[in-house]
Structures are given as structure tokens and as C-alpha cells.
CSV table of C-alpha atoms in Angstrom, one decimal:
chain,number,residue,atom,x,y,z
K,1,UNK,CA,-105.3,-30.0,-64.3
K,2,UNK,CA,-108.8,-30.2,-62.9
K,3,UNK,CA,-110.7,-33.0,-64.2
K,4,UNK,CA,-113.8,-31.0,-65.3
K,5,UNK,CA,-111.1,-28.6,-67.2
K,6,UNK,CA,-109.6,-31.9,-68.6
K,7,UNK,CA,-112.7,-33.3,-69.7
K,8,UNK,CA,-113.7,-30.1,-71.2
K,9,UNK,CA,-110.5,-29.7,-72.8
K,10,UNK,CA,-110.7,-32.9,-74.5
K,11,UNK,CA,-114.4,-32.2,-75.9
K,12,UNK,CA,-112.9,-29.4,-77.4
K,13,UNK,CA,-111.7,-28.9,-81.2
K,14,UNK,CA,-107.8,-28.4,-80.0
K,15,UNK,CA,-106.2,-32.1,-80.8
K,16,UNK,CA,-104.7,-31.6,-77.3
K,17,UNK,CA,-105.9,-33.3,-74.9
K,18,UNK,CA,-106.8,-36.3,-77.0
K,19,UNK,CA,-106.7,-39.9,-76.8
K,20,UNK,CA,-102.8,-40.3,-75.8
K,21,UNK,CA,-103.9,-38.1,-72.6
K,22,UNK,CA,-107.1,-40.3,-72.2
K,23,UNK,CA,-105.0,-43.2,-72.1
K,24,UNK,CA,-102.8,-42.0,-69.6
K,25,UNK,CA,-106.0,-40.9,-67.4
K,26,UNK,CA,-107.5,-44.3,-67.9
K,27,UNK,CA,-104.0,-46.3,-66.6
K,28,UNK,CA,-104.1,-43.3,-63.1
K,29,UNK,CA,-107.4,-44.5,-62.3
K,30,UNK,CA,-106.5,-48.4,-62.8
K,31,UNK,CA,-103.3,-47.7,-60.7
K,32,UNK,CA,-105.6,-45.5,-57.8
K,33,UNK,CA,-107.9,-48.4,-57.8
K,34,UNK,CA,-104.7,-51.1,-57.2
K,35,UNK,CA,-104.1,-49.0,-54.1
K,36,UNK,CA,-107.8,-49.1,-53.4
K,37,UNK,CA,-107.8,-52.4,-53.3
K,38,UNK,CA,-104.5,-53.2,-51.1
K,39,UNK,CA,-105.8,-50.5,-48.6
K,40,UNK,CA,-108.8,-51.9,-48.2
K,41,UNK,CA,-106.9,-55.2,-47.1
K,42,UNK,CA,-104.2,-54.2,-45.4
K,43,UNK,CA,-104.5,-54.6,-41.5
K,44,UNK,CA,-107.3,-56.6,-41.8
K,45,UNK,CA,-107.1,-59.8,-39.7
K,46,UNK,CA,-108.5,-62.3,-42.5
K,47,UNK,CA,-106.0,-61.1,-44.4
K,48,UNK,CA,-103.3,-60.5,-42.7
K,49,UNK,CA,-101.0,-63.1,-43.7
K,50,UNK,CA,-100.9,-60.8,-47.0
K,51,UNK,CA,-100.4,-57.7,-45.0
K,52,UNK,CA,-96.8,-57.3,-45.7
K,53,UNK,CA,-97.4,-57.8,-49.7
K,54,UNK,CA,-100.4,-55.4,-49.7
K,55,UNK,CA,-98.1,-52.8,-48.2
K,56,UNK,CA,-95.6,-53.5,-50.8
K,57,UNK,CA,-98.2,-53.0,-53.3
K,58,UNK,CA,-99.4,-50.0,-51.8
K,59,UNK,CA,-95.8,-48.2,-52.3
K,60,UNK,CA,-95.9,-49.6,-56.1
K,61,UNK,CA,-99.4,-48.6,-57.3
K,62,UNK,CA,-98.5,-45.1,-55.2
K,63,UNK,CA,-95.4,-45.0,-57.6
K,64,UNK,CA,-97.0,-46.1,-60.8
K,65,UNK,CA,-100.5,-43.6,-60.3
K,66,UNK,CA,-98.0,-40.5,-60.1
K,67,UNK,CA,-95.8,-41.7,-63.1
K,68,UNK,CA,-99.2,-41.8,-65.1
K,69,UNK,CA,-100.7,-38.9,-64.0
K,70,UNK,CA,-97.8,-37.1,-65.5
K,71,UNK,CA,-97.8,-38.7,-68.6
K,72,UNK,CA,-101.8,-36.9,-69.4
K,73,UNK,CA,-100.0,-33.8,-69.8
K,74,UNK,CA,-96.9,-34.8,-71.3
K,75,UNK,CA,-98.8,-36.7,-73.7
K,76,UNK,CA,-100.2,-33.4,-74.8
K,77,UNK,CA,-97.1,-31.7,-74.6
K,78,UNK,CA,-95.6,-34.1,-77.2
K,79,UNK,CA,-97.9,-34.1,-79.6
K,80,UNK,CA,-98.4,-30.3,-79.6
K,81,UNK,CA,-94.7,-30.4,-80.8
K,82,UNK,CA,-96.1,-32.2,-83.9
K,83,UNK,CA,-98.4,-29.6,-84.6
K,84,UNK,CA,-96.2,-26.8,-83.7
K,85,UNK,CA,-94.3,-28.0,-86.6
K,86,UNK,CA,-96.6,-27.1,-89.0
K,87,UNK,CA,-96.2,-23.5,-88.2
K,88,UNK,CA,-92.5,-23.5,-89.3
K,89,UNK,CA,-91.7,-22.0,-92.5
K,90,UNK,CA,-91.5,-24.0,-96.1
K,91,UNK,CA,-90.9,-21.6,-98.4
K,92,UNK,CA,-86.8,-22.7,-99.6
K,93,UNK,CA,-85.1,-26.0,-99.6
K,94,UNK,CA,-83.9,-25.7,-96.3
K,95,UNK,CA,-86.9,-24.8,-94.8
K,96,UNK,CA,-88.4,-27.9,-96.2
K,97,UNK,CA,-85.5,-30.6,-95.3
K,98,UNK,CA,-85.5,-28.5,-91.6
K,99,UNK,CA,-89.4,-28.8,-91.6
K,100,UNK,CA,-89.4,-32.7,-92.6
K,101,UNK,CA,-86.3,-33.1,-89.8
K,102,UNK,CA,-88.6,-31.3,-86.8
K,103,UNK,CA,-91.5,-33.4,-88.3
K,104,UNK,CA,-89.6,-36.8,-88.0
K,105,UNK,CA,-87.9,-35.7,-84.6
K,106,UNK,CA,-91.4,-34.6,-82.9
K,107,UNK,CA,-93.4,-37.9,-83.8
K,108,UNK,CA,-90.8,-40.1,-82.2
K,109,UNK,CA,-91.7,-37.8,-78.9
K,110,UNK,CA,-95.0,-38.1,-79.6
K,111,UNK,CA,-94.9,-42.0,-79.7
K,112,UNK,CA,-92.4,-42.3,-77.0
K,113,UNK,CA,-94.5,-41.1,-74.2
K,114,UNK,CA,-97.8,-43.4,-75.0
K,115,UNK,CA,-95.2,-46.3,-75.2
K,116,UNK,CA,-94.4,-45.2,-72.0
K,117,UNK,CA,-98.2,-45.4,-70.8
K,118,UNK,CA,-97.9,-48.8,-71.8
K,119,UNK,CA,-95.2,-50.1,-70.0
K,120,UNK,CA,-96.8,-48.3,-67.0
K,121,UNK,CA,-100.1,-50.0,-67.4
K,122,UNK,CA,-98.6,-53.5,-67.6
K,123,UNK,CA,-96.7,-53.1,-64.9
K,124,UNK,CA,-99.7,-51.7,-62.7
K,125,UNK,CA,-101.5,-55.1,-64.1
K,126,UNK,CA,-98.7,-57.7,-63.0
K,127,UNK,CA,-99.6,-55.6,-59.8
K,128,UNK,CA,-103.4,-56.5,-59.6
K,129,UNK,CA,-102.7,-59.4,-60.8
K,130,UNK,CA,-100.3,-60.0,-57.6
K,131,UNK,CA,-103.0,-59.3,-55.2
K,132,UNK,CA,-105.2,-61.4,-56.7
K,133,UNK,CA,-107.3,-63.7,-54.3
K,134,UNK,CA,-105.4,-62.2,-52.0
K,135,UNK,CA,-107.5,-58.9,-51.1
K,136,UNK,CA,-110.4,-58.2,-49.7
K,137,UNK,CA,-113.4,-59.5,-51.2
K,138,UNK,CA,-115.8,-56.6,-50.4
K,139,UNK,CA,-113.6,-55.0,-53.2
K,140,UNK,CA,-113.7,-57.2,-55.8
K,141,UNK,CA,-115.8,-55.5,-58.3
K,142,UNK,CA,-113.2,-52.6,-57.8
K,143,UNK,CA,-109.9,-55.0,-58.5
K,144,UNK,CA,-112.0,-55.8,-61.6
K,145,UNK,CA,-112.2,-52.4,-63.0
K,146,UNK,CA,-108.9,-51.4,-61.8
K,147,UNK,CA,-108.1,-54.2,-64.9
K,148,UNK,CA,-110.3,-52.9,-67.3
K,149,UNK,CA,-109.2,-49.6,-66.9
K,150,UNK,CA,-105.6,-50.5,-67.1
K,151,UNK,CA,-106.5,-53.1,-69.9
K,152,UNK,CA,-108.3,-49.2,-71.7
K,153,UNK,CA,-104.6,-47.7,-71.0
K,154,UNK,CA,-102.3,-50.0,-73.0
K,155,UNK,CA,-105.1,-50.6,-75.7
K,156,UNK,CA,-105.8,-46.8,-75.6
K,157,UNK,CA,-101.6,-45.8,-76.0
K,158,UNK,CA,-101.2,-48.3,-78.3
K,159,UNK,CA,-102.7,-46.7,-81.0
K,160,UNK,CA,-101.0,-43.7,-80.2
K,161,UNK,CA,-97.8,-45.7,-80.7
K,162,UNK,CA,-99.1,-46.8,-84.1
K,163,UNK,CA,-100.5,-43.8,-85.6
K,164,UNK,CA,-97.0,-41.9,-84.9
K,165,UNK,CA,-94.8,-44.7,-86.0
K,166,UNK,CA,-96.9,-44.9,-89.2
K,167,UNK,CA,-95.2,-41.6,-90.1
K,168,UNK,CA,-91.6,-42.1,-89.2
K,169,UNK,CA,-89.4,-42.9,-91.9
K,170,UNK,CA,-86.8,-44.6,-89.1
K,171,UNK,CA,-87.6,-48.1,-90.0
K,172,UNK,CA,-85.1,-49.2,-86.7
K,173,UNK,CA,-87.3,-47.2,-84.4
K,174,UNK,CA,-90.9,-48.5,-85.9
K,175,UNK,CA,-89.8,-51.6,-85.7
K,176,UNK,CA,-88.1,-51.6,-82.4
K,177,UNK,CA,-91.4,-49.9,-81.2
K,178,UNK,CA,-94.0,-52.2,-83.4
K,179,UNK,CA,-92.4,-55.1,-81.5
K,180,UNK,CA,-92.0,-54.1,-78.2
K,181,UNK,CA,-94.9,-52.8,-78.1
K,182,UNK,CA,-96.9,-55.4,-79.8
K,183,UNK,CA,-95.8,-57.6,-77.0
K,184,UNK,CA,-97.1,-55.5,-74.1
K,185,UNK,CA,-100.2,-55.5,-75.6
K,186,UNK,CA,-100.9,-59.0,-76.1
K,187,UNK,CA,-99.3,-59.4,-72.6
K,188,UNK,CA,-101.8,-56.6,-70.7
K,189,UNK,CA,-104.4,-58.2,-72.8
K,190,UNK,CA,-104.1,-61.6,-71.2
K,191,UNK,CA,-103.4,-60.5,-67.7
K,192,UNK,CA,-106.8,-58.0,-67.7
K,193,UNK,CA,-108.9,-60.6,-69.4
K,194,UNK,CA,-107.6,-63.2,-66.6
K,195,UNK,CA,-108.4,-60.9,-63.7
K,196,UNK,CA,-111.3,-59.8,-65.1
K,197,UNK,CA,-112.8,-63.5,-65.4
K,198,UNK,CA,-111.5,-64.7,-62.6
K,199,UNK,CA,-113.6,-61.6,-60.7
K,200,UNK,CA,-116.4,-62.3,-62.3
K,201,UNK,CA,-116.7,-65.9,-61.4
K,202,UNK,CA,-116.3,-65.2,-57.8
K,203,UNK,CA,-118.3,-62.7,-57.4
């Protein structure tokens, strides 16, 4: 999708695109910037003891921007299996029990995929934090946002995550899910907030 469709999309009254397919968007841009970062240092001769890692991470963030970028769509796709649910017919017993079985079924997608977000985001932060004082300086400022965006990403899915699971009955999946991803979150949080002051002493 274009990104003036997307963002028109989102301003929209649809509840697809929403904040789930933000999220993801948010954790692309970190991950582009990652690559940014490491190309911009790469074959540089201050820097080229780090050469061989910055080509490493180049192949990573490369891996980790494509695997986002595909969640901002199946982020949407997910959840419009919540509200497609809605549609189905309630009119008997069975309908009912059937409706409240889709229901439960289609928020466990709809949380599994911004889970998913999150685990790409931290991983795309261990990354930045990995070329930390390592890249080019002239970039800085760019590593920086790269954490604040994937920092926005994990925050961002994480509500997602909690909204959906707030509706599940399945106390073994909330709770797997409220503790797993609890702990990204508080480890994302710590990695951005160290790169980001780190960043901002040097420069």
C-alpha cells in the first residue's frame, strides 16, 4: 500500500488500518533506519574495523524491515476477522455458541500478529543497540530515532496485545501472552531509553 493511501486509510472511520498497523509502520521505519545507519558506515575507513559487523547488520535489519512491513497489513487483516464476526448470524443457540467460538478464535489472531510486531521490534533494537558507538557519527541523530521509533512499535503492539487478550476467555493464552509480552516490553523499554541517552550525550 502507498503511504498516502495508508495514511488516508487510517484517518478514516473503518477500524482498519488502526493502531496495530501503525505499530507495525513505526517498527519498518526503525528497522530502515538500522540499515541507514550500518550503510552509512560500512566501507568507511574510520570504521572499518566494524565493516564486517555492519554488513552483518545490514542483512538483519534488511530481514527484520520486510518482516514488519508485512505485518501493517496483516495486522488489518486480523482484526477485520474480529469484525467480520459480527456479521455472522445470532438468531438460535448454535448460532450464538458458533458466533462466541469465531469471536474467541479471531481475537487470538488479532493479538498474535502485534505480539509478533513486538518481538520484531526488540530484536531490531538489540540490533541498534549492536552498532552502537560503532557507526558513523554523521548519523547519530538517525540511530536515535531508529530507537524511538522501534521503542513506538513494541509500546504501540503492546496495547494491541492487551486490548485483544482482555476479551479472551483462554486464561492459558492471556497469561502466556501477558507475560511474554510484558517482558519485551520492559526489555525494548530499557534498550531504546539507553540508546537514546547515550545519543544524546554525544551528540
Amino acid at each position: 500500500m502507498e503511504l498516502n493511501k495508508f495514511v488516508e486509510d487510517l484517518a478514516g472511520s473503518s477500524p482498519t488500518p488502526g493502531g496495530g498497523s501503525a505499530s507495525a509502520l513505526a517498527g519498518t521505519l526503525g528497522a530502515a533506519l538500522v540499515n541507514m545507519v550500518a550503510a552509512l558506515t560500512t566501507g568507511k575507513k574510520k570504521y572499518a574495523e566494524h565493516n564486517e559487523l555492519m554488513q552483518e547488520v545490514m542483512a538483519e535489519a534488511t530481514r527484520l524491515k520486510t518482516d514488519l512491513n508485512s505485518k501493517i497489513a496483516e495486522d488489518s487483516k486480523a482484526f477485520d476477522g474480529v469484525t467480520a464476526v459480527f456479521a455472522m448470524p445470532k438468531d438460535t443457540d448454535e448460532q450464538k455458541e458458533a458466533r462466541k467460538a469465531a469471536m474467541q478464535n479471531a481475537l487470538k489472531a488479532a493479538s498474535l500478529v502485534p505480539y509478533e510486531v513486538m518481538e520484531l521490534g526488540l530484536s531490531a533494537l538489540k540490533l541498534a543497540e549492536s552498532i552502537l558507538g560503532k557507526s558513523n557519527t554523521n548519523a547519530a541523530s538517525d540511530l536515535g530515532v531508529s530507537a524511538l521509533m522501534l521503542s513506538t512499535a513494541v509500546k504501540g503492539a503492546w496495547l494491541n496485545v492487551r486490548i485483544n487478550i482482555s476479551s479472551i476467555n483462554d486464561t492459558d493464552f492471556t497469561d502466556k501472552y501477558r507475560t511474554k509480552g510484558q517482558a519485551i516490553f520492559d526489555e525494548a523499554e530499557k534498550i531504546a531509553t539507553s540508546i537514546y541517552n547515550q545519543i544524546e550525550k554525544e551528540i
